[in-house]
mmCIF file of C-alpha atoms in Angstrom:
data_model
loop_
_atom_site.group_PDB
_atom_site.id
_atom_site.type_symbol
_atom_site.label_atom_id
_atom_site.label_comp_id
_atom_site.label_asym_id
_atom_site.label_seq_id
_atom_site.Cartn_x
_atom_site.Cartn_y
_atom_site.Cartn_z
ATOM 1 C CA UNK J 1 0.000 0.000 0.000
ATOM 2 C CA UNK J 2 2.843 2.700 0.567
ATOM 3 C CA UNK J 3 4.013 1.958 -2.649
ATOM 4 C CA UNK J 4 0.739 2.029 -4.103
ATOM 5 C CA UNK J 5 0.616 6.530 -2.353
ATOM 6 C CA UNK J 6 4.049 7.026 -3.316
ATOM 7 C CA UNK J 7 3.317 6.190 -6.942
ATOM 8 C CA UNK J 8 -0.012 8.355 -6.766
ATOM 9 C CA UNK J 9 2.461 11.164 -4.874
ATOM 10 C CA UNK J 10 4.860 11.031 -7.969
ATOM 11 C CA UNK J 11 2.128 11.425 -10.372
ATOM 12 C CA UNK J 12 0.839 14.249 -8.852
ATOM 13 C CA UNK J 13 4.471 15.895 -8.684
ATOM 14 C CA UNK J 14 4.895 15.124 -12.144
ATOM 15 C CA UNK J 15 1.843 16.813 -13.179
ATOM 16 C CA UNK J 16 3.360 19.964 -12.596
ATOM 17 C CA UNK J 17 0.410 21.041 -10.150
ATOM 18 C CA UNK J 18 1.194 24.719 -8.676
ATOM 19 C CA UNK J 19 0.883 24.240 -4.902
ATOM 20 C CA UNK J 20 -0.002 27.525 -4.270
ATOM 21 C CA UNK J 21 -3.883 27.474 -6.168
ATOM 22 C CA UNK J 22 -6.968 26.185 -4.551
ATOM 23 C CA UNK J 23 -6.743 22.458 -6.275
ATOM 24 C CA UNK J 24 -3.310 22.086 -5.909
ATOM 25 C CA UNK J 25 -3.309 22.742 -2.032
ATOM 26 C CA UNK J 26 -6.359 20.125 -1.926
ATOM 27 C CA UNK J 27 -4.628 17.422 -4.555
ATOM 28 C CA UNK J 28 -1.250 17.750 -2.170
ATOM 29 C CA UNK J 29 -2.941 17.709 1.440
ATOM 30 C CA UNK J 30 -4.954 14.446 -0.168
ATOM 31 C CA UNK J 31 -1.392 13.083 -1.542
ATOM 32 C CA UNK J 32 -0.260 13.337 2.050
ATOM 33 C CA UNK J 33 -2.862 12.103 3.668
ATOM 34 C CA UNK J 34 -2.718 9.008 1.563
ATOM 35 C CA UNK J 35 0.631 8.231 2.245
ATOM 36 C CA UNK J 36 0.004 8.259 6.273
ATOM 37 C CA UNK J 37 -2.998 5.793 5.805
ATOM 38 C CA UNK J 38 -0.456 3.871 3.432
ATOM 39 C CA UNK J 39 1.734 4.185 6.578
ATOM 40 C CA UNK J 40 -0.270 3.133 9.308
ATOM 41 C CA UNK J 41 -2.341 0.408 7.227
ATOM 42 C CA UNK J 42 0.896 -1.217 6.949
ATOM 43 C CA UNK J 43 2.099 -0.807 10.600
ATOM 44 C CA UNK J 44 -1.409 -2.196 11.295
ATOM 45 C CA UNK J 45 -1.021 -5.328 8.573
ATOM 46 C CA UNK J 46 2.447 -5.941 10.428
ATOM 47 C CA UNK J 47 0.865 -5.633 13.706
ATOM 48 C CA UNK J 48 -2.250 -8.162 12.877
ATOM 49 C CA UNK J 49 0.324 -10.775 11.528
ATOM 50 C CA UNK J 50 2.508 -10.369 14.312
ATOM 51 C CA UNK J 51 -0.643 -11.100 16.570
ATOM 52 C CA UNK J 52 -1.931 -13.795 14.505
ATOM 53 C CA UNK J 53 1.641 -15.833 14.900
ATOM 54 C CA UNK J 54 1.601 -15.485 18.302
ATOM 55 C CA UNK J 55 -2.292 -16.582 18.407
ATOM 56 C CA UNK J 56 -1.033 -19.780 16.061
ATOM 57 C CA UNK J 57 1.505 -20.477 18.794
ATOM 58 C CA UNK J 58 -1.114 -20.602 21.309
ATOM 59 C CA UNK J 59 -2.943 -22.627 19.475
ATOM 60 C CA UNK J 60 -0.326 -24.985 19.294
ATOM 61 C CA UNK J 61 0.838 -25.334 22.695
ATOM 62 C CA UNK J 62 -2.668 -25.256 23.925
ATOM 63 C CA UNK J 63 -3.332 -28.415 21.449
ATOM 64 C CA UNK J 64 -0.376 -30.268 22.955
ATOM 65 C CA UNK J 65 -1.434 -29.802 26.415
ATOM 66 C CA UNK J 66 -5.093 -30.667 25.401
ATOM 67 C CA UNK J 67 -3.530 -34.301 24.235
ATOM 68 C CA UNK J 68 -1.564 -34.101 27.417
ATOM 69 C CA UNK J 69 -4.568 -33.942 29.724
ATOM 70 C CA UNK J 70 -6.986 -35.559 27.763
ATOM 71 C CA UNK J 71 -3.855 -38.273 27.461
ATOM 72 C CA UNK J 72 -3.702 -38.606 30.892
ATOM 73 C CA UNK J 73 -7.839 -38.730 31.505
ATOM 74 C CA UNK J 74 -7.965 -41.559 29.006
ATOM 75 C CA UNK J 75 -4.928 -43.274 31.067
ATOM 76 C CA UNK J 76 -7.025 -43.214 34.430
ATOM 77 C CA UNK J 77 -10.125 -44.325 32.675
ATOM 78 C CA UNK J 78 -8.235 -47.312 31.365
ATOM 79 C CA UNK J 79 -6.988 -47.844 35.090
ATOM 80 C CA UNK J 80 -10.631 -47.546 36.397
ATOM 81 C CA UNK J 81 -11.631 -49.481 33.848
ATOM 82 C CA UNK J 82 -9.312 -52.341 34.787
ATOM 83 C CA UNK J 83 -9.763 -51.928 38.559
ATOM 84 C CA UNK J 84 -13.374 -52.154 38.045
ATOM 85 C CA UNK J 85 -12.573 -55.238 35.874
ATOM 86 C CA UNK J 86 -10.311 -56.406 38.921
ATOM 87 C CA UNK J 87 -12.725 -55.932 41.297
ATOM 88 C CA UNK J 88 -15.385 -57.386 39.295
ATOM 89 C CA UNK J 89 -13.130 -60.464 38.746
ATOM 90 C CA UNK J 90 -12.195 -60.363 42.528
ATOM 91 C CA UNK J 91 -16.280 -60.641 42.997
ATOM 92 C CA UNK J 92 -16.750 -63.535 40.801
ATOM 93 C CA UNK J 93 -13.923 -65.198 42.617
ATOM 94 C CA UNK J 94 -15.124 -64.326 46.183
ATOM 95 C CA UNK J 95 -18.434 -65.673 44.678
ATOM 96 C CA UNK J 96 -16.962 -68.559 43.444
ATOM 97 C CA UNK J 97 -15.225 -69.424 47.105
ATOM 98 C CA UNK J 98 -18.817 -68.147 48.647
ATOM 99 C CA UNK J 99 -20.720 -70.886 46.801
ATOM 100 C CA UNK J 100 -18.054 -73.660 47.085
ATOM 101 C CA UNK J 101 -17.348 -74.752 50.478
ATOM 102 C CA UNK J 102 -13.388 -74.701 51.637
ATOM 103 C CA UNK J 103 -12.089 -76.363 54.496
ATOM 104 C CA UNK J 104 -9.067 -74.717 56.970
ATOM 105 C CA UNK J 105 -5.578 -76.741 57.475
ATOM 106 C CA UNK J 106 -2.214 -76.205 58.711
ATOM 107 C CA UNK J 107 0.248 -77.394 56.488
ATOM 108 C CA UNK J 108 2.566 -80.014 57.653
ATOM 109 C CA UNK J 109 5.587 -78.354 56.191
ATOM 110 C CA UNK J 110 5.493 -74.607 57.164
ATOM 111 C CA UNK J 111 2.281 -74.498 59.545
ATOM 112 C CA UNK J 112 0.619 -71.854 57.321
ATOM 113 C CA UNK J 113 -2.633 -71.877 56.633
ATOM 114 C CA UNK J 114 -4.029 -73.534 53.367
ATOM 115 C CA UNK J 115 -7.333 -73.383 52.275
ATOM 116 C CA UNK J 116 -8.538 -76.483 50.775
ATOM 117 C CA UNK J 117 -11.657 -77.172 48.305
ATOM 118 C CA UNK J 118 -13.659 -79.855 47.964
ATOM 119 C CA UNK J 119 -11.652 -80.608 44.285
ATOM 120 C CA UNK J 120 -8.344 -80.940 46.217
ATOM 121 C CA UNK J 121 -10.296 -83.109 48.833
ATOM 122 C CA UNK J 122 -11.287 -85.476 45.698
ATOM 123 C CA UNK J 123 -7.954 -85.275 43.947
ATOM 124 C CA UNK J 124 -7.268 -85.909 47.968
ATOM 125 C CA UNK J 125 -3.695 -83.738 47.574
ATOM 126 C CA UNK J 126 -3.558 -80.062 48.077
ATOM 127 C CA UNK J 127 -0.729 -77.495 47.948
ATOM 128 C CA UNK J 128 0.838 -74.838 49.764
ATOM 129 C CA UNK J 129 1.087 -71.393 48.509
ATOM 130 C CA UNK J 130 3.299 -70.244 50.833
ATOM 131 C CA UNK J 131 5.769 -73.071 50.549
ATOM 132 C CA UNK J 132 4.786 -75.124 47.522
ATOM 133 C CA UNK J 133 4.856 -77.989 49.152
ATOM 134 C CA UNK J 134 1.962 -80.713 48.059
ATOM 135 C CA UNK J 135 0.503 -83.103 51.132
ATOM 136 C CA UNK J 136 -2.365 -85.382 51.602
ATOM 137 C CA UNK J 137 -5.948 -84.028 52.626
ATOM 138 C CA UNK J 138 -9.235 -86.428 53.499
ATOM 139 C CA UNK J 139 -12.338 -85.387 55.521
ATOM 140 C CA UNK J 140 -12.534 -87.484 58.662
ATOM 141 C CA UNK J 141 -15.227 -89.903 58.736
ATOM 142 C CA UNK J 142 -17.717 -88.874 60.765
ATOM 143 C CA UNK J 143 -18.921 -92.309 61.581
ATOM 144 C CA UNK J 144 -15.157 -92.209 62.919
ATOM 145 C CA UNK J 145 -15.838 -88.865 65.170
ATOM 146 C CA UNK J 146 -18.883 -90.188 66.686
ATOM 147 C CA UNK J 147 -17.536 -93.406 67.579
ATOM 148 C CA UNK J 148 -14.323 -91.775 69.494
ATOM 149 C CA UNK J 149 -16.990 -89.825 70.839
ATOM 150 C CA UNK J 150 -19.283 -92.506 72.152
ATOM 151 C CA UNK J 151 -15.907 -94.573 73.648
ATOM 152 C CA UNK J 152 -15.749 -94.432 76.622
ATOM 153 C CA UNK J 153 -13.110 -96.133 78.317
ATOM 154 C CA UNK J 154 -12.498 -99.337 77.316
ATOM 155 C CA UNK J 155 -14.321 -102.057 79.473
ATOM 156 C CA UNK J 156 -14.184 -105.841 79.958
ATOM 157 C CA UNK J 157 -17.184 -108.080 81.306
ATOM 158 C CA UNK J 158 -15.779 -110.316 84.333
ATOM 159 C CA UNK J 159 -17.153 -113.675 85.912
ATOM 160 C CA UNK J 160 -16.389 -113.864 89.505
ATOM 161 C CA UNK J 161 -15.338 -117.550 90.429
ATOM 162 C CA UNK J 162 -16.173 -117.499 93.943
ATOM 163 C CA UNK J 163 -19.741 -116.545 93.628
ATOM 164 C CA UNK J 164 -20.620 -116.109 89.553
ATOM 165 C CA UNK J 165 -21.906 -112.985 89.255
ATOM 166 C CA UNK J 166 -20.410 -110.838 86.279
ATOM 167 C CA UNK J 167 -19.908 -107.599 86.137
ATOM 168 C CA UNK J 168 -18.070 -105.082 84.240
ATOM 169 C CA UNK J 169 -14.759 -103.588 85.385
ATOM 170 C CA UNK J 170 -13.031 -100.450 83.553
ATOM 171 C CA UNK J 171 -9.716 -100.668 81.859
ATOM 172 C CA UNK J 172 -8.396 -98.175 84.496
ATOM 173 C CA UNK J 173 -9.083 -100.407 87.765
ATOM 174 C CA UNK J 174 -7.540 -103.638 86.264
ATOM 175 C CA UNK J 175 -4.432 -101.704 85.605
ATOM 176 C CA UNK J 176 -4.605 -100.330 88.503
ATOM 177 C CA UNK J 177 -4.585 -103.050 90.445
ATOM 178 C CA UNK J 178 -6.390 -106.749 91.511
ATOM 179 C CA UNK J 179 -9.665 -106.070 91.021
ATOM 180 C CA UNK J 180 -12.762 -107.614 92.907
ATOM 181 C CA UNK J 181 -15.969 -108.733 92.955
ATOM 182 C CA UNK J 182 -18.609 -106.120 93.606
ATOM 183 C CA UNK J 183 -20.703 -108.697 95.177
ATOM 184 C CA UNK J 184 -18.509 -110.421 97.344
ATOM 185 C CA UNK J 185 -15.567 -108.868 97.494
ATOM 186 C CA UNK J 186 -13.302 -111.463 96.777
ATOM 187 C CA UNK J 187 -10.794 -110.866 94.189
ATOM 188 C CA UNK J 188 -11.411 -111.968 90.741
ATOM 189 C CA UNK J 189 -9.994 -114.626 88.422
ATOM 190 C CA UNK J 190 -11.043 -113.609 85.414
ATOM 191 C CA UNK J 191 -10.884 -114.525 81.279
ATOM 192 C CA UNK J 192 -12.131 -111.387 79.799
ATOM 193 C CA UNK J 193 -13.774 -110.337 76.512
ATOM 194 C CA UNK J 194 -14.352 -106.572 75.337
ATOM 195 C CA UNK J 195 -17.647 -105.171 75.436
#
């Protein structure tokens, strides 16, 4: 654009104009004027592309830390994601233990605890996390349990030979010592069979 008024200025100088009339002082004061707008238009074009570089620079870093946040946002949704996936796993497999039934022992090897289910109590071997060490497993019998339970102590059914009358005498009292009749009092002779 200041090219543009200094090209119009040097036409008007070369048209001779005389200054000094009317038209001449209006055709020079408009040649002037044109060649300040020319001026300032241009400090304002280098101004407005100064502006708009720094504005693209903005842009730019304000793009990169857009990825960076939205980066890291999709980074903790992916970790939520998986801990929810975790914990949802985590439920099935507290479900899983909740609806199969697992048993307490102390391993023989370390003394840790070992949970058992009722698969290692069929493959009737079970392993130790702790140690890694695999040992036998079985449920008691409970036929077993309630016949230790009902035992008392062991008893034997005597015949005195003094007076005949049988009765039964503890494990405990014939170790303990000669044992006699509780009708007569005599000591007894006995052959005995377990009750």
């Amino acid at each position: 654009m200041k090219e543009k008024a200094a090209y119009l200025k040097g036409l008007i100088d070369g048209l001779g104009i005389d200054e000094n009339t009317k038209e001449g002082k209006v055709i020079k004061a408009m040649s002037e004027l044109l060649s300040e707008m020319a001026e300032t238009v241009d400090s304002i074009d280098e101004d407005v592309t100064h502006a708009y570089d720094q504005i693209n620079d903005l842009s730019e870093e304000l793009e990169d830390l857009e990825a960076d946040l939205y980066e890291d946002e999709d980074a903790e949704d992916d970790s939520d994601d998986s801990d929810d996936e975790t914990e949802a796993d985590d439920d099935d497999d507290n479900a899983d233990v909740a609806g199969e039934p697992y048993y307490e022992v102390a391993c023989p090897a370390c003394g840790k605890t070992v949970y058992v289910s009722e698969d290692d109590l069929d493959a009737g071997e079970a392993i130790c996390p702790s140690c890694k060490v695999a040992f036998e497993v079985a449920l008691e019998d409970p036929e077993d349990d309630e016949a230790a339970e009902n035992d008392g102590p062991v008893q034997y059914e005597v015949t005195c030979p003094a007076c005949g009358a049988t009765s039964v005498v503890d494990e405990e009292a014939l170790l303990d010592g000669d044992p006699v009749c509780p009708s007569c009092c005599k000591p007894l002779d006995f052959e005995v069979t377990e009750e």
